[in-house]
Amino acid sequence: MFSYEFLDGGVDYDCLERIHRGAVDEWVSAVAGSGLFTNSQVSRIDGHWRHEPKSLLAALLSEADEMTVKRCEMTWSALDRLAPPAGQRELVALSGGGYTNMVVSASTTIA
């Protein structure tokens, strides 16, 4: 539905990075504002995209040509090496109590 906007003028790599880290508010707002979905459906879409942001990317690339898809997949893989996607970050206990989402895995920070 919004793939043409995502691909208009080429791939916006800053946007791709925001999606990778789970910052999907603008896309959820667009879905909610489309009038095509109920509030309950928008809420489920929001939760799914935040937990699995690559599913939003797949939807946005559904109408893209093969080279654009390949470029985005390569960029996504590079982003995975820098920081896991939002839904795959581990909860790590803080010394003062509580938990936080770490950008790098706990095993990397402990080593």
mmCIF file of N, CA and C in Angstrom:
data_model
loop_
_atom_site.group_PDB
_atom_site.id
_atom_site.type_symbol
_atom_site.label_atom_id
_atom_site.label_comp_id
_atom_site.label_asym_id
_atom_site.label_seq_id
_atom_site.Cartn_x
_atom_site.Cartn_y
_atom_site.Cartn_z
ATOM 1 N N MET A 1 0.815 -1.188 0.000
ATOM 2 C CA MET A 1 0.000 0.000 0.000
ATOM 3 C C MET A 1 0.865 1.261 0.000
ATOM 4 N N PHE A 2 1.978 1.253 0.772
ATOM 5 C CA PHE A 2 2.833 2.426 0.858
ATOM 6 C C PHE A 2 4.183 2.201 0.197
ATOM 7 N N SER A 3 4.310 1.121 -0.557
ATOM 8 C CA SER A 3 5.604 0.797 -1.148
ATOM 9 C C SER A 3 6.069 1.856 -2.129
ATOM 10 N N TYR A 4 5.146 2.464 -2.869
ATOM 11 C CA TYR A 4 5.555 3.499 -3.814
ATOM 12 C C TYR A 4 6.131 4.711 -3.100
ATOM 13 N N GLU A 5 5.567 5.068 -1.941
ATOM 14 C CA GLU A 5 6.099 6.183 -1.167
ATOM 15 C C GLU A 5 7.483 5.858 -0.630
ATOM 16 N N PHE A 6 7.689 4.614 -0.194
ATOM 17 C CA PHE A 6 8.971 4.194 0.348
ATOM 18 C C PHE A 6 10.051 4.229 -0.726
ATOM 19 N N LEU A 7 9.689 3.848 -1.946
ATOM 20 C CA LEU A 7 10.663 3.739 -3.026
ATOM 21 C C LEU A 7 10.732 4.971 -3.910
ATOM 22 N N ASP A 8 9.894 5.949 -3.669
ATOM 23 C CA ASP A 8 9.867 7.156 -4.491
ATOM 24 C C ASP A 8 11.225 7.848 -4.459
ATOM 25 N N GLY A 9 11.880 7.938 -5.594
ATOM 26 C CA GLY A 9 13.191 8.588 -5.664
ATOM 27 C C GLY A 9 14.328 7.707 -5.192
ATOM 28 N N GLY A 10 14.129 6.415 -5.075
ATOM 29 C CA GLY A 10 15.177 5.508 -4.612
ATOM 30 C C GLY A 10 15.001 5.169 -3.147
ATOM 31 N N VAL A 11 15.859 4.297 -2.668
ATOM 32 C CA VAL A 11 15.768 3.839 -1.286
ATOM 33 C C VAL A 11 16.355 4.895 -0.355
ATOM 34 N N ASP A 12 15.628 5.223 0.682
ATOM 35 C CA ASP A 12 16.084 6.142 1.714
ATOM 36 C C ASP A 12 16.728 5.296 2.813
ATOM 37 N N TYR A 13 18.055 5.278 2.833
ATOM 38 C CA TYR A 13 18.769 4.406 3.766
ATOM 39 C C TYR A 13 18.604 4.845 5.217
ATOM 40 N N ASP A 14 18.372 6.127 5.465
ATOM 41 C CA ASP A 14 18.072 6.573 6.827
ATOM 42 C C ASP A 14 16.740 5.994 7.291
ATOM 43 N N CYS A 15 15.779 5.963 6.391
ATOM 44 C CA CYS A 15 14.478 5.373 6.702
ATOM 45 C C CYS A 15 14.625 3.874 6.968
ATOM 46 N N LEU A 16 15.433 3.212 6.174
ATOM 47 C CA LEU A 16 15.679 1.783 6.347
ATOM 48 C C LEU A 16 16.293 1.514 7.720
ATOM 49 N N GLU A 17 17.205 2.362 8.143
ATOM 50 C CA GLU A 17 17.826 2.206 9.456
ATOM 51 C C GLU A 17 16.805 2.420 10.573
ATOM 52 N N ARG A 18 15.913 3.400 10.410
ATOM 53 C CA ARG A 18 14.869 3.636 11.424
ATOM 54 C C ARG A 18 13.942 2.429 11.533
ATOM 55 N N ILE A 19 13.560 1.859 10.398
ATOM 56 C CA ILE A 19 12.720 0.667 10.427
ATOM 57 C C ILE A 19 13.452 -0.464 11.129
ATOM 58 N N HIS A 20 14.724 -0.638 10.821
ATOM 59 C CA HIS A 20 15.524 -1.708 11.424
ATOM 60 C C HIS A 20 15.520 -1.625 12.947
ATOM 61 N N ARG A 21 15.611 -0.427 13.493
ATOM 62 C CA ARG A 21 15.628 -0.298 14.951
ATOM 63 C C ARG A 21 14.233 -0.259 15.568
ATOM 64 N N GLY A 22 13.198 -0.425 14.734
ATOM 65 C CA GLY A 22 11.835 -0.516 15.257
ATOM 66 C C GLY A 22 11.108 0.799 15.372
ATOM 67 N N ALA A 23 11.651 1.859 14.805
ATOM 68 C CA ALA A 23 10.994 3.169 14.820
ATOM 69 C C ALA A 23 10.001 3.210 13.659
ATOM 70 N N VAL A 24 8.817 2.664 13.893
ATOM 71 C CA VAL A 24 7.826 2.481 12.824
ATOM 72 C C VAL A 24 6.617 3.397 12.975
ATOM 73 N N ASP A 25 6.697 4.383 13.845
ATOM 74 C CA ASP A 25 5.552 5.245 14.129
ATOM 75 C C ASP A 25 4.952 5.882 12.879
ATOM 76 N N GLU A 26 5.810 6.399 11.985
ATOM 77 C CA GLU A 26 5.278 7.073 10.794
ATOM 78 C C GLU A 26 4.493 6.102 9.912
ATOM 79 N N TRP A 27 4.915 4.854 9.850
ATOM 80 C CA TRP A 27 4.217 3.866 9.023
ATOM 81 C C TRP A 27 2.917 3.425 9.684
ATOM 82 N N VAL A 28 2.947 3.287 11.005
ATOM 83 C CA VAL A 28 1.722 2.935 11.740
ATOM 84 C C VAL A 28 0.708 4.058 11.612
ATOM 85 N N SER A 29 1.172 5.299 11.704
ATOM 86 C CA SER A 29 0.272 6.449 11.538
ATOM 87 C C SER A 29 -0.347 6.462 10.142
ATOM 88 N N ALA A 30 0.453 6.122 9.142
ATOM 89 C CA ALA A 30 -0.071 6.079 7.772
ATOM 90 C C ALA A 30 -1.128 4.990 7.625
ATOM 91 N N VAL A 31 -0.892 3.840 8.240
ATOM 92 C CA VAL A 31 -1.876 2.752 8.196
ATOM 93 C C VAL A 31 -3.153 3.189 8.912
ATOM 94 N N ALA A 32 -3.001 3.787 10.086
ATOM 95 C CA ALA A 32 -4.170 4.231 10.853
ATOM 96 C C ALA A 32 -4.941 5.301 10.094
ATOM 97 N N GLY A 33 -4.234 6.201 9.443
ATOM 98 C CA GLY A 33 -4.873 7.288 8.711
ATOM 99 C C GLY A 33 -5.483 6.879 7.385
ATOM 100 N N SER A 34 -5.166 5.662 6.933
ATOM 101 C CA SER A 34 -5.688 5.213 5.640
ATOM 102 C C SER A 34 -7.183 4.928 5.692
ATOM 103 N N GLY A 35 -7.693 4.635 6.883
ATOM 104 C CA GLY A 35 -9.103 4.295 7.020
ATOM 105 C C GLY A 35 -9.437 2.883 6.566
ATOM 106 N N LEU A 36 -8.438 2.095 6.240
ATOM 107 C CA LEU A 36 -8.665 0.731 5.749
ATOM 108 C C LEU A 36 -8.660 -0.314 6.858
ATOM 109 N N PHE A 37 -8.241 0.090 8.058
ATOM 110 C CA PHE A 37 -8.078 -0.871 9.145
ATOM 111 C C PHE A 37 -8.797 -0.385 10.397
ATOM 112 N N THR A 38 -9.270 -1.331 11.203
ATOM 113 C CA THR A 38 -9.886 -1.001 12.487
ATOM 114 C C THR A 38 -8.783 -0.650 13.485
ATOM 115 N N ASN A 39 -9.143 -0.049 14.589
ATOM 116 C CA ASN A 39 -8.165 0.277 15.635
ATOM 117 C C ASN A 39 -7.467 -0.977 16.145
ATOM 118 N N SER A 40 -8.215 -2.051 16.277
ATOM 119 C CA SER A 40 -7.643 -3.315 16.733
ATOM 120 C C SER A 40 -6.612 -3.843 15.730
ATOM 121 N N GLN A 41 -6.931 -3.753 14.448
ATOM 122 C CA GLN A 41 -5.991 -4.195 13.425
ATOM 123 C C GLN A 41 -4.735 -3.333 13.415
ATOM 124 N N VAL A 42 -4.907 -2.032 13.549
ATOM 125 C CA VAL A 42 -3.753 -1.123 13.589
ATOM 126 C C VAL A 42 -2.873 -1.459 14.789
ATOM 127 N N SER A 43 -3.483 -1.757 15.915
ATOM 128 C CA SER A 43 -2.729 -2.110 17.112
ATOM 129 C C SER A 43 -1.917 -3.388 16.888
ATOM 130 N N ARG A 44 -2.510 -4.391 16.249
ATOM 131 C CA ARG A 44 -1.791 -5.636 15.950
ATOM 132 C C ARG A 44 -0.657 -5.399 14.959
ATOM 133 N N ILE A 45 -0.912 -4.578 13.950
ATOM 134 C CA ILE A 45 0.126 -4.235 12.968
ATOM 135 C C ILE A 45 1.283 -3.531 13.671
ATOM 136 N N ASP A 46 0.960 -2.581 14.519
ATOM 137 C CA ASP A 46 1.964 -1.835 15.271
ATOM 138 C C ASP A 46 2.844 -2.790 16.080
ATOM 139 N N GLY A 47 2.220 -3.668 16.848
ATOM 140 C CA GLY A 47 2.972 -4.623 17.664
ATOM 141 C C GLY A 47 3.844 -5.545 16.831
ATOM 142 N N HIS A 48 3.292 -6.010 15.720
ATOM 143 C CA HIS A 48 4.042 -6.923 14.852
ATOM 144 C C HIS A 48 5.251 -6.226 14.235
ATOM 145 N N TRP A 49 5.059 -5.020 13.728
ATOM 146 C CA TRP A 49 6.166 -4.295 13.097
ATOM 147 C C TRP A 49 7.237 -3.915 14.115
ATOM 148 N N ARG A 50 6.845 -3.608 15.331
ATOM 149 C CA ARG A 50 7.847 -3.276 16.347
ATOM 150 C C ARG A 50 8.645 -4.506 16.753
ATOM 151 N N HIS A 51 7.980 -5.653 16.830
ATOM 152 C CA HIS A 51 8.662 -6.896 17.213
ATOM 153 C C HIS A 51 9.444 -7.492 16.048
ATOM 154 N N GLU A 52 8.932 -7.356 14.842
ATOM 155 C CA GLU A 52 9.554 -7.928 13.644
ATOM 156 C C GLU A 52 9.592 -6.866 12.548
ATOM 157 N N PRO A 53 10.489 -5.874 12.681
ATOM 158 C CA PRO A 53 10.505 -4.770 11.728
ATOM 159 C C PRO A 53 10.792 -5.185 10.282
ATOM 160 N N LYS A 54 11.420 -6.335 10.098
ATOM 161 C CA LYS A 54 11.699 -6.781 8.727
ATOM 162 C C LYS A 54 10.407 -7.094 7.977
ATOM 163 N N SER A 55 9.333 -7.402 8.694
ATOM 164 C CA SER A 55 8.051 -7.655 8.031
ATOM 165 C C SER A 55 7.512 -6.378 7.390
ATOM 166 N N LEU A 56 7.765 -5.227 8.017
ATOM 167 C CA LEU A 56 7.396 -3.945 7.398
ATOM 168 C C LEU A 56 8.227 -3.732 6.141
ATOM 169 N N LEU A 57 9.521 -4.000 6.218
ATOM 170 C CA LEU A 57 10.375 -3.853 5.040
ATOM 171 C C LEU A 57 9.881 -4.745 3.910
ATOM 172 N N ALA A 58 9.528 -5.973 4.209
ATOM 173 C CA ALA A 58 9.024 -6.890 3.179
ATOM 174 C C ALA A 58 7.771 -6.332 2.513
ATOM 175 N N ALA A 59 6.890 -5.759 3.319
ATOM 176 C CA ALA A 59 5.672 -5.166 2.755
ATOM 177 C C ALA A 59 6.006 -3.974 1.864
ATOM 178 N N LEU A 60 6.957 -3.160 2.302
ATOM 179 C CA LEU A 60 7.329 -1.983 1.522
ATOM 180 C C LEU A 60 8.045 -2.352 0.219
ATOM 181 N N LEU A 61 8.711 -3.486 0.218
ATOM 182 C CA LEU A 61 9.448 -3.918 -0.980
ATOM 183 C C LEU A 61 8.632 -4.827 -1.890
ATOM 184 N N SER A 62 7.371 -5.023 -1.571
ATOM 185 C CA SER A 62 6.551 -5.962 -2.339
ATOM 186 C C SER A 62 6.431 -5.589 -3.816
ATOM 187 N N GLU A 63 6.543 -4.320 -4.146
ATOM 188 C CA GLU A 63 6.432 -3.876 -5.539
ATOM 189 C C GLU A 63 7.779 -3.433 -6.124
ATOM 190 N N ALA A 64 8.856 -3.677 -5.390
ATOM 191 C CA ALA A 64 10.175 -3.206 -5.818
ATOM 192 C C ALA A 64 10.798 -4.151 -6.840
ATOM 193 N N ASP A 65 11.704 -3.595 -7.641
ATOM 194 C CA ASP A 65 12.436 -4.427 -8.591
ATOM 195 C C ASP A 65 13.485 -5.254 -7.844
ATOM 196 N N GLU A 66 14.007 -6.259 -8.509
ATOM 197 C CA GLU A 66 14.924 -7.213 -7.892
ATOM 198 C C GLU A 66 16.189 -6.548 -7.341
ATOM 199 N N MET A 67 16.739 -5.589 -8.056
ATOM 200 C CA MET A 67 17.964 -4.925 -7.594
ATOM 201 C C MET A 67 17.716 -4.087 -6.333
ATOM 202 N N THR A 68 16.579 -3.431 -6.268
ATOM 203 C CA THR A 68 16.250 -2.644 -5.079
ATOM 204 C C THR A 68 16.101 -3.563 -3.875
ATOM 205 N N VAL A 69 15.430 -4.692 -4.078
ATOM 206 C CA VAL A 69 15.267 -5.664 -2.988
ATOM 207 C C VAL A 69 16.638 -6.149 -2.520
ATOM 208 N N LYS A 70 17.516 -6.483 -3.451
ATOM 209 C CA LYS A 70 18.867 -6.955 -3.099
ATOM 210 C C LYS A 70 19.634 -5.889 -2.320
ATOM 211 N N ARG A 71 19.577 -4.637 -2.769
ATOM 212 C CA ARG A 71 20.274 -3.554 -2.066
ATOM 213 C C ARG A 71 19.754 -3.407 -0.641
ATOM 214 N N CYS A 72 18.443 -3.463 -0.503
ATOM 215 C CA CYS A 72 17.849 -3.326 0.839
ATOM 216 C C CYS A 72 18.214 -4.508 1.726
ATOM 217 N N GLU A 73 18.234 -5.712 1.169
ATOM 218 C CA GLU A 73 18.615 -6.896 1.953
ATOM 219 C C GLU A 73 20.072 -6.808 2.398
ATOM 220 N N MET A 74 20.952 -6.326 1.524
ATOM 221 C CA MET A 74 22.357 -6.164 1.892
ATOM 222 C C MET A 74 22.512 -5.112 2.985
ATOM 223 N N THR A 75 21.777 -4.026 2.869
ATOM 224 C CA THR A 75 21.831 -2.980 3.888
ATOM 225 C C THR A 75 21.293 -3.506 5.212
ATOM 226 N N TRP A 76 20.183 -4.254 5.159
ATOM 227 C CA TRP A 76 19.590 -4.824 6.373
ATOM 228 C C TRP A 76 20.585 -5.757 7.057
ATOM 229 N N SER A 77 21.276 -6.584 6.267
ATOM 230 C CA SER A 77 22.278 -7.501 6.828
ATOM 231 C C SER A 77 23.408 -6.729 7.493
ATOM 232 N N ALA A 78 23.844 -5.640 6.879
ATOM 233 C CA ALA A 78 24.882 -4.811 7.485
ATOM 234 C C ALA A 78 24.390 -4.208 8.800
ATOM 235 N N LEU A 79 23.147 -3.768 8.828
ATOM 236 C CA LEU A 79 22.575 -3.220 10.055
ATOM 237 C C LEU A 79 22.472 -4.304 11.131
ATOM 238 N N ASP A 80 22.150 -5.535 10.726
ATOM 239 C CA ASP A 80 22.099 -6.653 11.676
ATOM 240 C C ASP A 80 23.451 -6.871 12.337
ATOM 241 N N ARG A 81 24.524 -6.694 11.564
ATOM 242 C CA ARG A 81 25.864 -6.893 12.130
ATOM 243 C C ARG A 81 26.201 -5.800 13.148
ATOM 244 N N LEU A 82 25.681 -4.600 12.936
ATOM 245 C CA LEU A 82 25.936 -3.491 13.856
ATOM 246 C C LEU A 82 25.069 -3.572 15.105
ATOM 247 N N ALA A 83 23.808 -3.913 14.923
ATOM 248 C CA ALA A 83 22.855 -4.010 16.033
ATOM 249 C C ALA A 83 21.728 -4.925 15.611
ATOM 250 N N PRO A 84 21.335 -5.861 16.462
ATOM 251 C CA PRO A 84 20.215 -6.732 16.091
ATOM 252 C C PRO A 84 18.934 -5.917 15.934
ATOM 253 N N PRO A 85 17.995 -6.402 15.102
ATOM 254 C CA PRO A 85 16.719 -5.698 14.954
ATOM 255 C C PRO A 85 16.018 -5.530 16.305
ATOM 256 N N ALA A 86 15.138 -4.564 16.373
ATOM 257 C CA ALA A 86 14.477 -4.186 17.624
ATOM 258 C C ALA A 86 13.878 -5.381 18.365
ATOM 259 N N GLY A 87 13.202 -6.265 17.683
ATOM 260 C CA GLY A 87 12.529 -7.381 18.333
ATOM 261 C C GLY A 87 13.468 -8.449 18.841
ATOM 262 N N GLN A 88 14.748 -8.413 18.435
ATOM 263 C CA GLN A 88 15.690 -9.460 18.817
ATOM 264 C C GLN A 88 16.703 -8.999 19.852
ATOM 265 N N ARG A 89 16.542 -7.822 20.396
ATOM 266 C CA ARG A 89 17.460 -7.347 21.415
ATOM 267 C C ARG A 89 17.177 -8.054 22.722
ATOM 268 N N GLU A 90 18.225 -8.349 23.452
ATOM 269 C CA GLU A 90 18.082 -9.079 24.701
ATOM 270 C C GLU A 90 17.857 -8.116 25.861
ATOM 271 N N LEU A 91 17.088 -8.569 26.843
ATOM 272 C CA LEU A 91 16.939 -7.805 28.072
ATOM 273 C C LEU A 91 18.128 -8.132 28.961
ATOM 274 N N VAL A 92 18.766 -7.111 29.491
ATOM 275 C CA VAL A 92 19.944 -7.297 30.320
ATOM 276 C C VAL A 92 19.681 -6.614 31.650
ATOM 277 N N ALA A 93 19.996 -7.317 32.756
ATOM 278 C CA ALA A 93 19.802 -6.744 34.086
ATOM 279 C C ALA A 93 20.811 -5.629 34.319
ATOM 280 N N LEU A 94 20.341 -4.543 34.917
ATOM 281 C CA LEU A 94 21.212 -3.430 35.278
ATOM 282 C C LEU A 94 21.678 -3.613 36.713
ATOM 283 N N SER A 95 22.855 -3.086 37.028
ATOM 284 C CA SER A 95 23.400 -3.255 38.378
ATOM 285 C C SER A 95 22.507 -2.608 39.443
ATOM 286 N N GLY A 96 21.814 -1.536 39.114
ATOM 287 C CA GLY A 96 20.943 -0.857 40.065
ATOM 288 C C GLY A 96 19.545 -1.448 40.113
ATOM 289 N N GLY A 97 19.320 -2.547 39.419
ATOM 290 C CA GLY A 97 18.003 -3.158 39.342
ATOM 291 C C GLY A 97 17.317 -2.765 38.053
ATOM 292 N N GLY A 98 16.367 -3.520 37.634
ATOM 293 C CA GLY A 98 15.640 -3.254 36.400
ATOM 294 C C GLY A 98 16.328 -3.877 35.197
ATOM 295 N N TYR A 99 15.744 -3.644 34.057
ATOM 296 C CA TYR A 99 16.236 -4.223 32.818
ATOM 297 C C TYR A 99 16.293 -3.159 31.739
ATOM 298 N N THR A 100 17.081 -3.427 30.713
ATOM 299 C CA THR A 100 17.168 -2.530 29.573
ATOM 300 C C THR A 100 17.377 -3.349 28.309
ATOM 301 N N ASN A 101 16.979 -2.799 27.172
ATOM 302 C CA ASN A 101 17.289 -3.412 25.876
ATOM 303 C C ASN A 101 18.669 -2.935 25.470
ATOM 304 N N MET A 102 19.569 -3.852 25.233
ATOM 305 C CA MET A 102 20.913 -3.503 24.818
ATOM 306 C C MET A 102 20.992 -3.506 23.306
ATOM 307 N N VAL A 103 21.793 -2.623 22.756
ATOM 308 C CA VAL A 103 21.983 -2.570 21.314
ATOM 309 C C VAL A 103 22.838 -3.736 20.867
ATOM 310 N N VAL A 104 23.816 -4.117 21.657
ATOM 311 C CA VAL A 104 24.627 -5.275 21.333
ATOM 312 C C VAL A 104 24.201 -6.402 22.251
ATOM 313 N N SER A 105 24.516 -7.618 21.880
ATOM 314 C CA SER A 105 24.067 -8.756 22.685
ATOM 315 C C SER A 105 24.785 -8.778 24.017
ATOM 316 N N ALA A 106 24.164 -9.400 24.976
ATOM 317 C CA ALA A 106 24.743 -9.489 26.321
ATOM 318 C C ALA A 106 26.065 -10.239 26.284
ATOM 319 N N SER A 107 26.164 -11.283 25.493
ATOM 320 C CA SER A 107 27.409 -12.053 25.446
ATOM 321 C C SER A 107 28.566 -11.216 24.913
ATOM 322 N N THR A 108 28.289 -10.271 24.035
ATOM 323 C CA THR A 108 29.334 -9.400 23.507
ATOM 324 C C THR A 108 29.803 -8.414 24.571
ATOM 325 N N THR A 109 28.879 -7.860 25.333
ATOM 326 C CA THR A 109 29.248 -6.856 26.311
ATOM 327 C C THR A 109 29.933 -7.467 27.519
ATOM 328 N N ILE A 110 29.644 -8.723 27.843
ATOM 329 C CA ILE A 110 30.242 -9.379 28.997
ATOM 330 C C ILE A 110 31.662 -9.814 28.674
ATOM 331 N N ALA A 111 31.892 -10.239 27.452
ATOM 332 C CA ALA A 111 33.207 -10.790 27.060
ATOM 333 C C ALA A 111 34.315 -9.799 27.135
#
